[in-house]
Tab-separated table of C-alpha atoms in Angstrom:
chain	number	residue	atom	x	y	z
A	1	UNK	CA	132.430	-103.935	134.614
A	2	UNK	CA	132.924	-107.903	134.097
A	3	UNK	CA	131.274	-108.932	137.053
A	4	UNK	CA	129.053	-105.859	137.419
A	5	UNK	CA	126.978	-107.170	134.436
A	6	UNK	CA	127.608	-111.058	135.099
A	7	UNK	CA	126.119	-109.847	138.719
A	8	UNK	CA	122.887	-108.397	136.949
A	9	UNK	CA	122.421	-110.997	134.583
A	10	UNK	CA	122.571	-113.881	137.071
A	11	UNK	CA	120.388	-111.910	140.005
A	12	UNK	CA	117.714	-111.659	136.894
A	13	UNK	CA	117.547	-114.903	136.034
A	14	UNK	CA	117.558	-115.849	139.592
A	15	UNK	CA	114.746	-113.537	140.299
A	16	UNK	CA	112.622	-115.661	137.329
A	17	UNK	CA	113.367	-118.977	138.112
A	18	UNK	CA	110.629	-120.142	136.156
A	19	UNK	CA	112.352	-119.518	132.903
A	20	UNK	CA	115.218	-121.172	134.877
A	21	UNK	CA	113.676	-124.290	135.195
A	22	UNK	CA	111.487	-124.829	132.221
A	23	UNK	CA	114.935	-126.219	129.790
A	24	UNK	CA	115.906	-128.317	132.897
A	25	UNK	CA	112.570	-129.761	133.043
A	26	UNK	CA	111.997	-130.286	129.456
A	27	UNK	CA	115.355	-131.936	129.273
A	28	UNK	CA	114.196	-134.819	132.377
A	29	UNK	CA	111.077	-135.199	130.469
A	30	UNK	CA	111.958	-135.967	127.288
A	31	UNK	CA	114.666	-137.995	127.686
A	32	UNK	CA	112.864	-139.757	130.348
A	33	UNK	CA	109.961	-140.180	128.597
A	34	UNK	CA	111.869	-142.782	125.878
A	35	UNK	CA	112.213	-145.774	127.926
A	36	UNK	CA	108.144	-145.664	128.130
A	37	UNK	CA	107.598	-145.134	124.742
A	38	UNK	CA	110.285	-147.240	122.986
A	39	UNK	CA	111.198	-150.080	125.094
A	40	UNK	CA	112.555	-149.876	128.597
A	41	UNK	CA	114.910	-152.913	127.837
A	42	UNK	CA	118.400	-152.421	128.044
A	43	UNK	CA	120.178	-153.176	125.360
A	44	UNK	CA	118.441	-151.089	123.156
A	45	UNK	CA	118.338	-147.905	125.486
A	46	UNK	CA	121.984	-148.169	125.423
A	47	UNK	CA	122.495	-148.293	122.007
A	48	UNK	CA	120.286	-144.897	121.736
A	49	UNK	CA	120.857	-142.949	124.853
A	50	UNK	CA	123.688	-141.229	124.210
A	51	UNK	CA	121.958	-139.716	121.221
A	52	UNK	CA	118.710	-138.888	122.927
A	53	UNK	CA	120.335	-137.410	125.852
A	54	UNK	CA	122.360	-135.570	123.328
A	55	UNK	CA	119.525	-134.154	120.831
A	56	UNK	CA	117.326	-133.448	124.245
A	57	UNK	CA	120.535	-131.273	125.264
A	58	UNK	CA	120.279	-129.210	122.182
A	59	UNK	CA	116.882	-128.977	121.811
A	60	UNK	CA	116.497	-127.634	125.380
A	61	UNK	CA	119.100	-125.431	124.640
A	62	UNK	CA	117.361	-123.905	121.704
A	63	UNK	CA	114.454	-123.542	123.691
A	64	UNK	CA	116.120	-121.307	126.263
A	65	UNK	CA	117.600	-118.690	123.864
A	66	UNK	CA	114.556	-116.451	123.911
A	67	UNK	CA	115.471	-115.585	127.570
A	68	UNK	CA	118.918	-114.222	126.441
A	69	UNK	CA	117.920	-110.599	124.862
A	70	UNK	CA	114.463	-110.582	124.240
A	71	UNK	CA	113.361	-108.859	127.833
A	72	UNK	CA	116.173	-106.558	126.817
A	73	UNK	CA	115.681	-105.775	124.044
A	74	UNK	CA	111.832	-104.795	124.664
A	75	UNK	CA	112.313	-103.017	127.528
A	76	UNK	CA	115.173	-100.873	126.063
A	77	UNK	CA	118.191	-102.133	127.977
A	78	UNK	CA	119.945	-103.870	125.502
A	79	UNK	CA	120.357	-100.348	122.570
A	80	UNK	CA	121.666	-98.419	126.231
A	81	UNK	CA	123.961	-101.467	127.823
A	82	UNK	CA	125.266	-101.113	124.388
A	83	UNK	CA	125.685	-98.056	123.973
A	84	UNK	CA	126.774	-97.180	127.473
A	85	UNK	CA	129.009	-99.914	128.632
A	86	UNK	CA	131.773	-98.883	126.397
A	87	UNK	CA	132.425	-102.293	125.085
A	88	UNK	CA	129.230	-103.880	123.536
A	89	UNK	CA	131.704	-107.160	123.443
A	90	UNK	CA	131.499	-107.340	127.318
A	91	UNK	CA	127.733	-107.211	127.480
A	92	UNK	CA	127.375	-110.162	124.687
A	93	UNK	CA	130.076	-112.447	126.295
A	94	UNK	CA	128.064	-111.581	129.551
A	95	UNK	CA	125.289	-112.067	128.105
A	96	UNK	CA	126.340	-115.472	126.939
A	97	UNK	CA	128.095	-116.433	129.829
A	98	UNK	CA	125.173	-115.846	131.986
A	99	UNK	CA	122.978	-118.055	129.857
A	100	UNK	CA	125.513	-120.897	129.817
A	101	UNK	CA	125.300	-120.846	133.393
A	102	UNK	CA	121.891	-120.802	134.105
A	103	UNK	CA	121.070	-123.071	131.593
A	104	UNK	CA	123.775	-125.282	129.647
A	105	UNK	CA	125.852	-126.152	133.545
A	106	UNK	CA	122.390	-127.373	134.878
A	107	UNK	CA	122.122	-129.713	131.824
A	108	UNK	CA	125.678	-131.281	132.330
A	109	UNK	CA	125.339	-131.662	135.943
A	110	UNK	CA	121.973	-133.510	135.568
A	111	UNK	CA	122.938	-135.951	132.788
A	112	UNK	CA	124.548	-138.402	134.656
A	113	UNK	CA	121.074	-139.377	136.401
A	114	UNK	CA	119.763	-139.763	132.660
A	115	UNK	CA	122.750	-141.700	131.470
A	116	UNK	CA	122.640	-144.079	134.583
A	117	UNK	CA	118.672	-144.468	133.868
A	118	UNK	CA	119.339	-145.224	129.777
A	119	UNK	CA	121.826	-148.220	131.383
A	120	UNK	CA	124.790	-146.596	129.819
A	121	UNK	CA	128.234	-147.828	131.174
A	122	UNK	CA	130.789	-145.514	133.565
A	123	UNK	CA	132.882	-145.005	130.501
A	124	UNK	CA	130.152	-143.417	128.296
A	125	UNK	CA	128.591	-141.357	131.511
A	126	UNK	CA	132.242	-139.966	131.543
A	127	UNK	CA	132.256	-139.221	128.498
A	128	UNK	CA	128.522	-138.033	127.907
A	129	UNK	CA	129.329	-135.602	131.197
A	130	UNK	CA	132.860	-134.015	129.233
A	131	UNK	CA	131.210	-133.553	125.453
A	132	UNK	CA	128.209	-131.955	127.381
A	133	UNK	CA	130.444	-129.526	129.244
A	134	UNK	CA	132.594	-129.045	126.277
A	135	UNK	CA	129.502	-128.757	124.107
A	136	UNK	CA	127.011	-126.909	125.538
A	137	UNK	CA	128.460	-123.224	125.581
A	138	UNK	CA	129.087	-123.204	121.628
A	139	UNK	CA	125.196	-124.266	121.809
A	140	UNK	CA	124.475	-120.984	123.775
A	141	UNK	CA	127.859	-119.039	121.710
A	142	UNK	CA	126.348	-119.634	118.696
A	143	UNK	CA	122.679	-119.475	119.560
A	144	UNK	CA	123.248	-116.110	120.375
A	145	UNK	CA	123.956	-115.049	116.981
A	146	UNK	CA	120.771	-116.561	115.968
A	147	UNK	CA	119.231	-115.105	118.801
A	148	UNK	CA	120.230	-111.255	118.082
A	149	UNK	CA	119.342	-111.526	114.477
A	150	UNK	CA	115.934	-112.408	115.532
A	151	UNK	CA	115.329	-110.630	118.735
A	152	UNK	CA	113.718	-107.505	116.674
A	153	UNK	CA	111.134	-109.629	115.178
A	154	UNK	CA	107.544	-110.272	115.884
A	155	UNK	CA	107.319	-114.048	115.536
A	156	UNK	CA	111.322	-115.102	114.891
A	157	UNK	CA	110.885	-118.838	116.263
A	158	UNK	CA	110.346	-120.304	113.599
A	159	UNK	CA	113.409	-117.957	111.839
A	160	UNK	CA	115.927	-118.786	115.362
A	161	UNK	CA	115.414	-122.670	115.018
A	162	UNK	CA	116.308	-122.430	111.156
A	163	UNK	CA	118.929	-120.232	111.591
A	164	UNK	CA	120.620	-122.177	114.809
A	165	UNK	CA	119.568	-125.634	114.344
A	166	UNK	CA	122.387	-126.427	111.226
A	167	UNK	CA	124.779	-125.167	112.482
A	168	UNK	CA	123.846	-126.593	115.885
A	169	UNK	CA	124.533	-130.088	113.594
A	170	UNK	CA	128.501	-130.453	114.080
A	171	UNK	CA	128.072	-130.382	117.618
A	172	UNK	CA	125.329	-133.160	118.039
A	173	UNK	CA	127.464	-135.440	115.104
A	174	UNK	CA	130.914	-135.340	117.033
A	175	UNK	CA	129.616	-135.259	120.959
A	176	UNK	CA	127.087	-137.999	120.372
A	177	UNK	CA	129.634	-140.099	118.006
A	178	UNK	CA	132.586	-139.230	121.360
A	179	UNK	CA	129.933	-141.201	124.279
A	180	UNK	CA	129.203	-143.801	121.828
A	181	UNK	CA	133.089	-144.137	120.589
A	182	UNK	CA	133.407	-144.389	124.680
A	183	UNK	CA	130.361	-147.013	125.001
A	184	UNK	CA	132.353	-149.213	122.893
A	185	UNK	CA	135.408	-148.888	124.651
A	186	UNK	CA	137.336	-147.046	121.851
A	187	UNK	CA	138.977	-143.581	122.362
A	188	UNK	CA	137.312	-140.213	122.256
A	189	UNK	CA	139.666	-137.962	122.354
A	190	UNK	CA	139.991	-136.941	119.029
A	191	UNK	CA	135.730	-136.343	118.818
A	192	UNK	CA	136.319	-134.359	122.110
A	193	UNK	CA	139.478	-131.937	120.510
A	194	UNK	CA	136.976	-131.383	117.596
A	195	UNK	CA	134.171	-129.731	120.208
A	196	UNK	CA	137.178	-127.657	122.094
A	197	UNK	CA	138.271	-126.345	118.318
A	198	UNK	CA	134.592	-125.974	118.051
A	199	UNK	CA	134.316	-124.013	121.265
A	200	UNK	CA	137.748	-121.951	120.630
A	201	UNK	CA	136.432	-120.851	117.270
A	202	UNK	CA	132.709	-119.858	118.737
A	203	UNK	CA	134.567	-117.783	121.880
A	204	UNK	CA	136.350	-115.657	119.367
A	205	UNK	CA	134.168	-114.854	116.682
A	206	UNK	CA	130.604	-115.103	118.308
A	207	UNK	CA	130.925	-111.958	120.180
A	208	UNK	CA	132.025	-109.850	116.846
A	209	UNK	CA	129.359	-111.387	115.364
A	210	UNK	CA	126.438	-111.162	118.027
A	211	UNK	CA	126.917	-107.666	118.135
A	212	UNK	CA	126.379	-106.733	114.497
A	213	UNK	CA	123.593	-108.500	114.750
A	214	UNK	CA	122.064	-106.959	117.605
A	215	UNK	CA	123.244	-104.171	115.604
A	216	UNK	CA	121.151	-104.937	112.704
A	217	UNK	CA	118.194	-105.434	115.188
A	218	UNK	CA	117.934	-102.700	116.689
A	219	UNK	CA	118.192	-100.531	113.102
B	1	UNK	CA	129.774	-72.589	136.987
B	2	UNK	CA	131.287	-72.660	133.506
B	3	UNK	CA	130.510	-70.131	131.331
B	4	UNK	CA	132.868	-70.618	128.223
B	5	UNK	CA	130.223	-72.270	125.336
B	6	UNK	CA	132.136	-75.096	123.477
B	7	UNK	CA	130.407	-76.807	121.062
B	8	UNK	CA	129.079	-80.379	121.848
B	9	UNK	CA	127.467	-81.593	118.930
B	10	UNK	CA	127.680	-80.659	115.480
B	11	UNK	CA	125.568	-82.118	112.663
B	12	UNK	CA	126.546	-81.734	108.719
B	13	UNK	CA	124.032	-81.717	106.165
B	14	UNK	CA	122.425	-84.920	108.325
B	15	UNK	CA	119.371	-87.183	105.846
B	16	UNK	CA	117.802	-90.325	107.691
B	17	UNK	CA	116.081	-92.426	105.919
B	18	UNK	CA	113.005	-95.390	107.228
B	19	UNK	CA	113.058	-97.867	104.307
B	20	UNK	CA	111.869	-96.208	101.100
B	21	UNK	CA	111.129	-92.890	102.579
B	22	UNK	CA	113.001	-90.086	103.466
B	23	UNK	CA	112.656	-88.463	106.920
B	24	UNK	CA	114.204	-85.307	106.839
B	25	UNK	CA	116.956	-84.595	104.391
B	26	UNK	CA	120.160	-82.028	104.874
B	27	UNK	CA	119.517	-80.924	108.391
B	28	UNK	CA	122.275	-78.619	110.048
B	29	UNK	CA	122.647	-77.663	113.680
B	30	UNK	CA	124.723	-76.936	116.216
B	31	UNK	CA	124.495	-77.447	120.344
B	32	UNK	CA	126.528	-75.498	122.512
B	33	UNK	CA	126.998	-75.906	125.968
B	34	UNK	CA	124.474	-74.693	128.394
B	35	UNK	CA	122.079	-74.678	125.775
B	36	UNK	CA	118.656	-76.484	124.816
B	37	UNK	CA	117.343	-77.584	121.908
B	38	UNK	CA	113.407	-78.747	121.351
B	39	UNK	CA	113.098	-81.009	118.493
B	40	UNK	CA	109.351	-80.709	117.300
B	41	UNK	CA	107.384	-81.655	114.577
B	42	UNK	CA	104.182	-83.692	113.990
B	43	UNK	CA	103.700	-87.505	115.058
B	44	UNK	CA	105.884	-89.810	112.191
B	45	UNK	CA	108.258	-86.447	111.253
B	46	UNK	CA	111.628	-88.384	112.764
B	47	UNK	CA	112.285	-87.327	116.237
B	48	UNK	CA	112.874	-90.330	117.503
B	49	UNK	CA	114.756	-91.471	114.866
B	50	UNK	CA	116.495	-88.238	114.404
B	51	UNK	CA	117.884	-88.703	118.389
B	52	UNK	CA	118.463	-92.121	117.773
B	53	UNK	CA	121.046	-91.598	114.932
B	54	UNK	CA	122.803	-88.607	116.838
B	55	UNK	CA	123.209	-91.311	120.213
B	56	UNK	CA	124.145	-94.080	117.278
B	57	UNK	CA	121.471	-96.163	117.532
B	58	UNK	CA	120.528	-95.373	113.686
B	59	UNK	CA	122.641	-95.128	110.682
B	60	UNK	CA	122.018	-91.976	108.792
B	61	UNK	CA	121.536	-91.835	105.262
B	62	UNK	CA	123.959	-89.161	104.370
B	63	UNK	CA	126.050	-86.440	106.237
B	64	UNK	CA	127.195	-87.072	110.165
B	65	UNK	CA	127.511	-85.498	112.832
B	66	UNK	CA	130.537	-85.255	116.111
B	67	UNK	CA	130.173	-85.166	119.396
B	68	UNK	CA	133.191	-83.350	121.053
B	69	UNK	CA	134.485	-84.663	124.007
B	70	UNK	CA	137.131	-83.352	126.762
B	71	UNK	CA	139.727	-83.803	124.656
B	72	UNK	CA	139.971	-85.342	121.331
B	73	UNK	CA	140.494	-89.243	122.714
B	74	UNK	CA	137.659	-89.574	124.719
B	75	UNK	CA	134.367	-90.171	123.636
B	76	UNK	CA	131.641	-88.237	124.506
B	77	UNK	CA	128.399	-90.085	126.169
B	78	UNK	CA	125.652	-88.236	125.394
B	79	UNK	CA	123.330	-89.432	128.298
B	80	UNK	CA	120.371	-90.958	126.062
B	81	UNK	CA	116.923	-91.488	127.574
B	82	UNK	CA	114.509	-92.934	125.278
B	83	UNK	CA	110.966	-93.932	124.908
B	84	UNK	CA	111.669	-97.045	126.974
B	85	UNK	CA	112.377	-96.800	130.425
B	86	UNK	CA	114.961	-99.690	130.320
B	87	UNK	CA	114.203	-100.695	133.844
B	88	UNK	CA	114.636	-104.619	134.646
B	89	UNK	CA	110.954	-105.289	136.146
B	90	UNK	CA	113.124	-108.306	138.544
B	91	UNK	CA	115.443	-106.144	139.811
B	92	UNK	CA	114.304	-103.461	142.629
B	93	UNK	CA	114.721	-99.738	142.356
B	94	UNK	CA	118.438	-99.828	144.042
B	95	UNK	CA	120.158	-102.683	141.759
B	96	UNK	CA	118.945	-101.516	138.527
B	97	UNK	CA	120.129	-98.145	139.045
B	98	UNK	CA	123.598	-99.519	141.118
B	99	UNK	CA	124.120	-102.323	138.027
B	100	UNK	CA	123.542	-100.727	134.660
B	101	UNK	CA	126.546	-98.917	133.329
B	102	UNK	CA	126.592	-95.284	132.650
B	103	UNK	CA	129.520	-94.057	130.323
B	104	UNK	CA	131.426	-96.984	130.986
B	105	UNK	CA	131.329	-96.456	134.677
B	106	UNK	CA	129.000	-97.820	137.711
B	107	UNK	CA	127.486	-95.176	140.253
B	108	UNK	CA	128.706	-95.295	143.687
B	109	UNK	CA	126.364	-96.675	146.185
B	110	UNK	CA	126.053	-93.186	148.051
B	111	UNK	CA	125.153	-91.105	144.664
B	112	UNK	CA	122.219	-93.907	143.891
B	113	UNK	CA	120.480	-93.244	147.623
B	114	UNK	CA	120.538	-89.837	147.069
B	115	UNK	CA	119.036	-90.078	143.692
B	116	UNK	CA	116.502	-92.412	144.940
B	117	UNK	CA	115.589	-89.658	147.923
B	118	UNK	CA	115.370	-86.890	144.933
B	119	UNK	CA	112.943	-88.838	142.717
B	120	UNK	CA	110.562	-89.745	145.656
B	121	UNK	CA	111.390	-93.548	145.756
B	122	UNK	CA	112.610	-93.440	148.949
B	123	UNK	CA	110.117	-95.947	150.194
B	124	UNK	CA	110.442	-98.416	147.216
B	125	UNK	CA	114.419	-98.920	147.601
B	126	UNK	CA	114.092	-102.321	147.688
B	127	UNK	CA	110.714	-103.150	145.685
B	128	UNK	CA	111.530	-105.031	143.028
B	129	UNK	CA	110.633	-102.515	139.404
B	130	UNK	CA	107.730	-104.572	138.446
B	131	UNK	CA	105.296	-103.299	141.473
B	132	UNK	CA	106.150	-100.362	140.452
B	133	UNK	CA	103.599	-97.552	138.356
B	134	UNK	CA	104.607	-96.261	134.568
B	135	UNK	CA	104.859	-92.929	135.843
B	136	UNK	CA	107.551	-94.139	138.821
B	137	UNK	CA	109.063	-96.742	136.584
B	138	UNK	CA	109.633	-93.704	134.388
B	139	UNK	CA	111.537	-91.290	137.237
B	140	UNK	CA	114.098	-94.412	138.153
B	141	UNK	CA	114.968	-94.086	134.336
B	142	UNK	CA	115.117	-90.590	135.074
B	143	UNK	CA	117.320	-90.900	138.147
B	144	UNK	CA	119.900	-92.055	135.977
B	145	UNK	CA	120.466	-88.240	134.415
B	146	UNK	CA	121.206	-87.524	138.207
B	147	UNK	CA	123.880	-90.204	138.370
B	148	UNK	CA	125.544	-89.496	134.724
B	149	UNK	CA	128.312	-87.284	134.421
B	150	UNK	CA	127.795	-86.787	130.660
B	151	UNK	CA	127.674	-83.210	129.020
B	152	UNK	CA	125.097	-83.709	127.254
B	153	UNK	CA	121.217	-85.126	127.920
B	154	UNK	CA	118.935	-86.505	125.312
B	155	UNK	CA	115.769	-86.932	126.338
B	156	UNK	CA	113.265	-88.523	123.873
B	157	UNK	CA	109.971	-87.607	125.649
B	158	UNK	CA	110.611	-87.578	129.035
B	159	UNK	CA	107.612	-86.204	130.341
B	160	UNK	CA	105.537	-88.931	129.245
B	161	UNK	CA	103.626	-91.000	132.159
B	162	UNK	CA	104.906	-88.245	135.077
B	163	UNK	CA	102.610	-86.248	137.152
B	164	UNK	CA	102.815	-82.247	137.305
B	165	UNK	CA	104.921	-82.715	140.213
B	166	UNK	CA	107.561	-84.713	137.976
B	167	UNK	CA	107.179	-82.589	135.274
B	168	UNK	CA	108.296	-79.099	137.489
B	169	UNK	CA	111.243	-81.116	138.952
B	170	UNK	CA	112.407	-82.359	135.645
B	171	UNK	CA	111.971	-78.592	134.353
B	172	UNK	CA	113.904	-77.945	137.789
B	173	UNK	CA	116.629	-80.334	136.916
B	174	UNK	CA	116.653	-79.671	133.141
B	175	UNK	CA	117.323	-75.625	134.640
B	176	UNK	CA	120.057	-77.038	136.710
B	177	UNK	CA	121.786	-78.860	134.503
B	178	UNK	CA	122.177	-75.712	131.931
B	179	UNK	CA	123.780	-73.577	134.750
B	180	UNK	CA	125.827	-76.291	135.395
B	181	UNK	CA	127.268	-75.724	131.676
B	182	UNK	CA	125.153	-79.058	130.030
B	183	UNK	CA	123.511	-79.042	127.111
B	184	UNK	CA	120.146	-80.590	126.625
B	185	UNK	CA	118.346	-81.894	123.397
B	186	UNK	CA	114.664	-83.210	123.556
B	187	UNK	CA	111.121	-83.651	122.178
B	188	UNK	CA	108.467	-83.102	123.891
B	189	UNK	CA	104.784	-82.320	122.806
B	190	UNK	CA	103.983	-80.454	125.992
B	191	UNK	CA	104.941	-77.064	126.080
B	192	UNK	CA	108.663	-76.933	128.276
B	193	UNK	CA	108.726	-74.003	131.099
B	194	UNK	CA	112.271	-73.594	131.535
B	195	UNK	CA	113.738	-70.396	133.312
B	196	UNK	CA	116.526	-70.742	130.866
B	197	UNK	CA	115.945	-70.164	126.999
B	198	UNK	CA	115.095	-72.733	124.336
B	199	UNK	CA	115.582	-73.066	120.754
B	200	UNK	CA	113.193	-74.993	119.037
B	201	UNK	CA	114.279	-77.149	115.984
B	202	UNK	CA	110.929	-77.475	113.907
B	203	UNK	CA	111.055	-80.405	111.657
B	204	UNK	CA	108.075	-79.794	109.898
B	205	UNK	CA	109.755	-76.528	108.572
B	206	UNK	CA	112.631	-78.787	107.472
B	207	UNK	CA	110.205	-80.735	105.115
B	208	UNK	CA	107.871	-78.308	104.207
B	209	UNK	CA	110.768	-76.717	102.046
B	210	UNK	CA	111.089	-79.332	99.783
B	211	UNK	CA	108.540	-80.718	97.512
B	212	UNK	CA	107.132	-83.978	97.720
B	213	UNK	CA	109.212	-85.410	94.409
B	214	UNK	CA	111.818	-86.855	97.388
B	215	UNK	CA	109.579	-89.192	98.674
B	216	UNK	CA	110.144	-92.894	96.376
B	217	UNK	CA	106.993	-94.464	95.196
């Protein structure tokens, strides 16, 4: 059933690679675009990298959600996967998974090339690389949430960003505080056990959650 | 070919309510095995919704209803099939009928080509769903009642978007099915030639009874 629906999930967003693409490419942009705008000296890109690199994770992130159960939802799969798949948790974690994949791993594997381009030292790229990998799935856990509560409505973008975005917050604070912690030198460990709590807490109450709200959507 | 009738479904005294307004209120029916039921009534009356609650999509208002299964531990699936075709346009006609669960279970690779062959999509095995027309985006939804091995269809207008063709072999299938001891429960507005009989559940009848003071200002 588990790989079944991981199967589907990841042959659908293979087949729109468009939608793929788009959070990728919004993440080089913007990131890349600060060095033009603000100075391209390097002192100063180091001191703010790790947070741009960080807020253009999230932001791309939050961009991407729609493609989790929107198409679902309007075309009717998501009320049957639900109600046929005998375990609506599957689907969500699926679900989740599948978006992580396609669109949090991407992130993480391309932000060393940003790091190296905001001058940031190995140290912090290591660290930027690890709070990234840590980070990103309880961006697309609990975007989710956000995401189910909002999938039956008209216009819920506005709703999804308000919604997501605070409690998006923790994540940004302790993974951008970890690279620069590792910028300077000092340990990060304890910034990077914070995320992994963070994480751990998402993986087992997200799915309960997602599905009531999905729930609630589809009412 | 079974011939004992057990009950499938039983609803108790069953109100759904939209919002403010009241649907239907203390409906009571029963569907037996190798029987069909015709939900009508006039556009807005709760059809949908009242198919929706029974597969536990909806919450209803008051009363409930069971769905008896084999034996008292496992569920029973009643094999929904809804306005929506819920077919991925990405995928082609083979993977979204080979990876989208059916009562917890995935049909074997063997059942789907034959299903495909039945519904006259032999040629579009591999198209991908979005090429495809409503009417034959509509029968690989419905070649998913050929793959289920629930008791029980529900079939929320299923003749919508097929051709005359469709419509005989869905009769023809609906026929089959019955036979086979199933038990079938759908809305339709066009009139249903089965060679098996049908009992018609009018909802309009349902509200007609009652006086308007229900409805909340």
């Amino acid at each position: 059933m588990f790989f079944k629906l991981l199967k589907r999930e990841l042959l659908r967003h293979w087949r729109c690679r468009q939608d793929l693409i788009n959070p990728l490419v919004f993440f080089l942009i913007t990131v890349s675009l600060f060095p033009l705008a603000v100075t391209p000296e390097g002192q100063m890109l180091q001191l703010m990298g790790n947070g741009v690199i960080w807020v253009a994770a999230m932001l791309a992130s939050l961009l991407s959600l729609d493609t989790m159960y929107r198409d679902d939802y309007h075309d009717g799969t998501l009320e049957l996967l639900l109600l046929q798949s005998g375990s609506p948790y599957t689907v969500v974690f699926v679900k989740i998974l599948s978006h992580w994949l396609t669109t949090g791993l991407p992130l993480v594997l391309v932000s060393p090339i940003l790091s190296v381009m905001m001058q940031m030292n190995d140290e912090a790229i290591k660290a930027q690389m690890l709070t990234l990998l840590i980070g990103t799935p309880v961006l697309s856990l609990i975007g989710s949430v956000g995401m189910g509560l909002t999938v039956g409505l008209r216009q819920g973008g506005v709703l999804l960003s308000l919604l997501v975005l605070p409690l998006y917050i923790p994540i940004l604070i302790f993974g951008a505080s970890a690279v620069s912690a590792a910028s300077m030198g000092l340990e990060y460990i304890g910034q990077l056990g914070l995320l992994g709590a963070f994480l751990m807490g998402s993986i087992s109450l997200v799915p309960l959650a997602s599905v009531a709200a999905i729930k609630v959507s589809i009412r | 070919m079974k011939k004992t009738k057990n009950k499938v479904l039983s609803v108790n005294s069953l109100s759904i309510r939209r919002s403010e307004r009241w649907l239907f209120r203390n409906l009571n029916f029963e569907l037996q095995s190798g029987q069909i039921i015709q939900v009508v009534g006039h556009n807005g009356c709760g059809k949908t919704s009242l198919l929706r609650t029974l597969c536990g999509l909806l919450l209803p208002a008051e009363g409930d209803y069971i769905w008896q299964g084999e034996d008292e531990y496992t569920p029973a699936y009643p094999m929904f099939i809804g306005h929506l075709t819920a077919v991925k346009p990405e995928l082609s006609v083979f993977e979204n009928l080979s990876l989208h669960p059916l009562a917890e279970n995935f049909a074997s690779e063997e059942a789907i080509i034959k299903a495909i062959a039945e519904v006259n999509l032999g040629n579009y095995m591999d198209t991908p769903a979005r090429y495809l027309s409503a009417g034959q985006t509509r029968r690989v939804g419905l070649a998913r009642l050929l793959l289920s091995t629930s008791s029980c269809w529900v079939l929320d207008e299923p003749f919508t978007a097929l051709d005359v063709q469709g419509c005989r072999w869905l009769e023809g299938k609906i026929d089959e099915f019955i036979n086979q001891g199933g038990a079938v429960l759908l809305t339709s507005h066009q009139p249903v030639t089965l060679r098996n009989s049908l009992d018609i559940l009018d909802l309009d009848d349902l509200n007609s009874s009652k006086s308007n003071k229900d409805k909340v200002a």
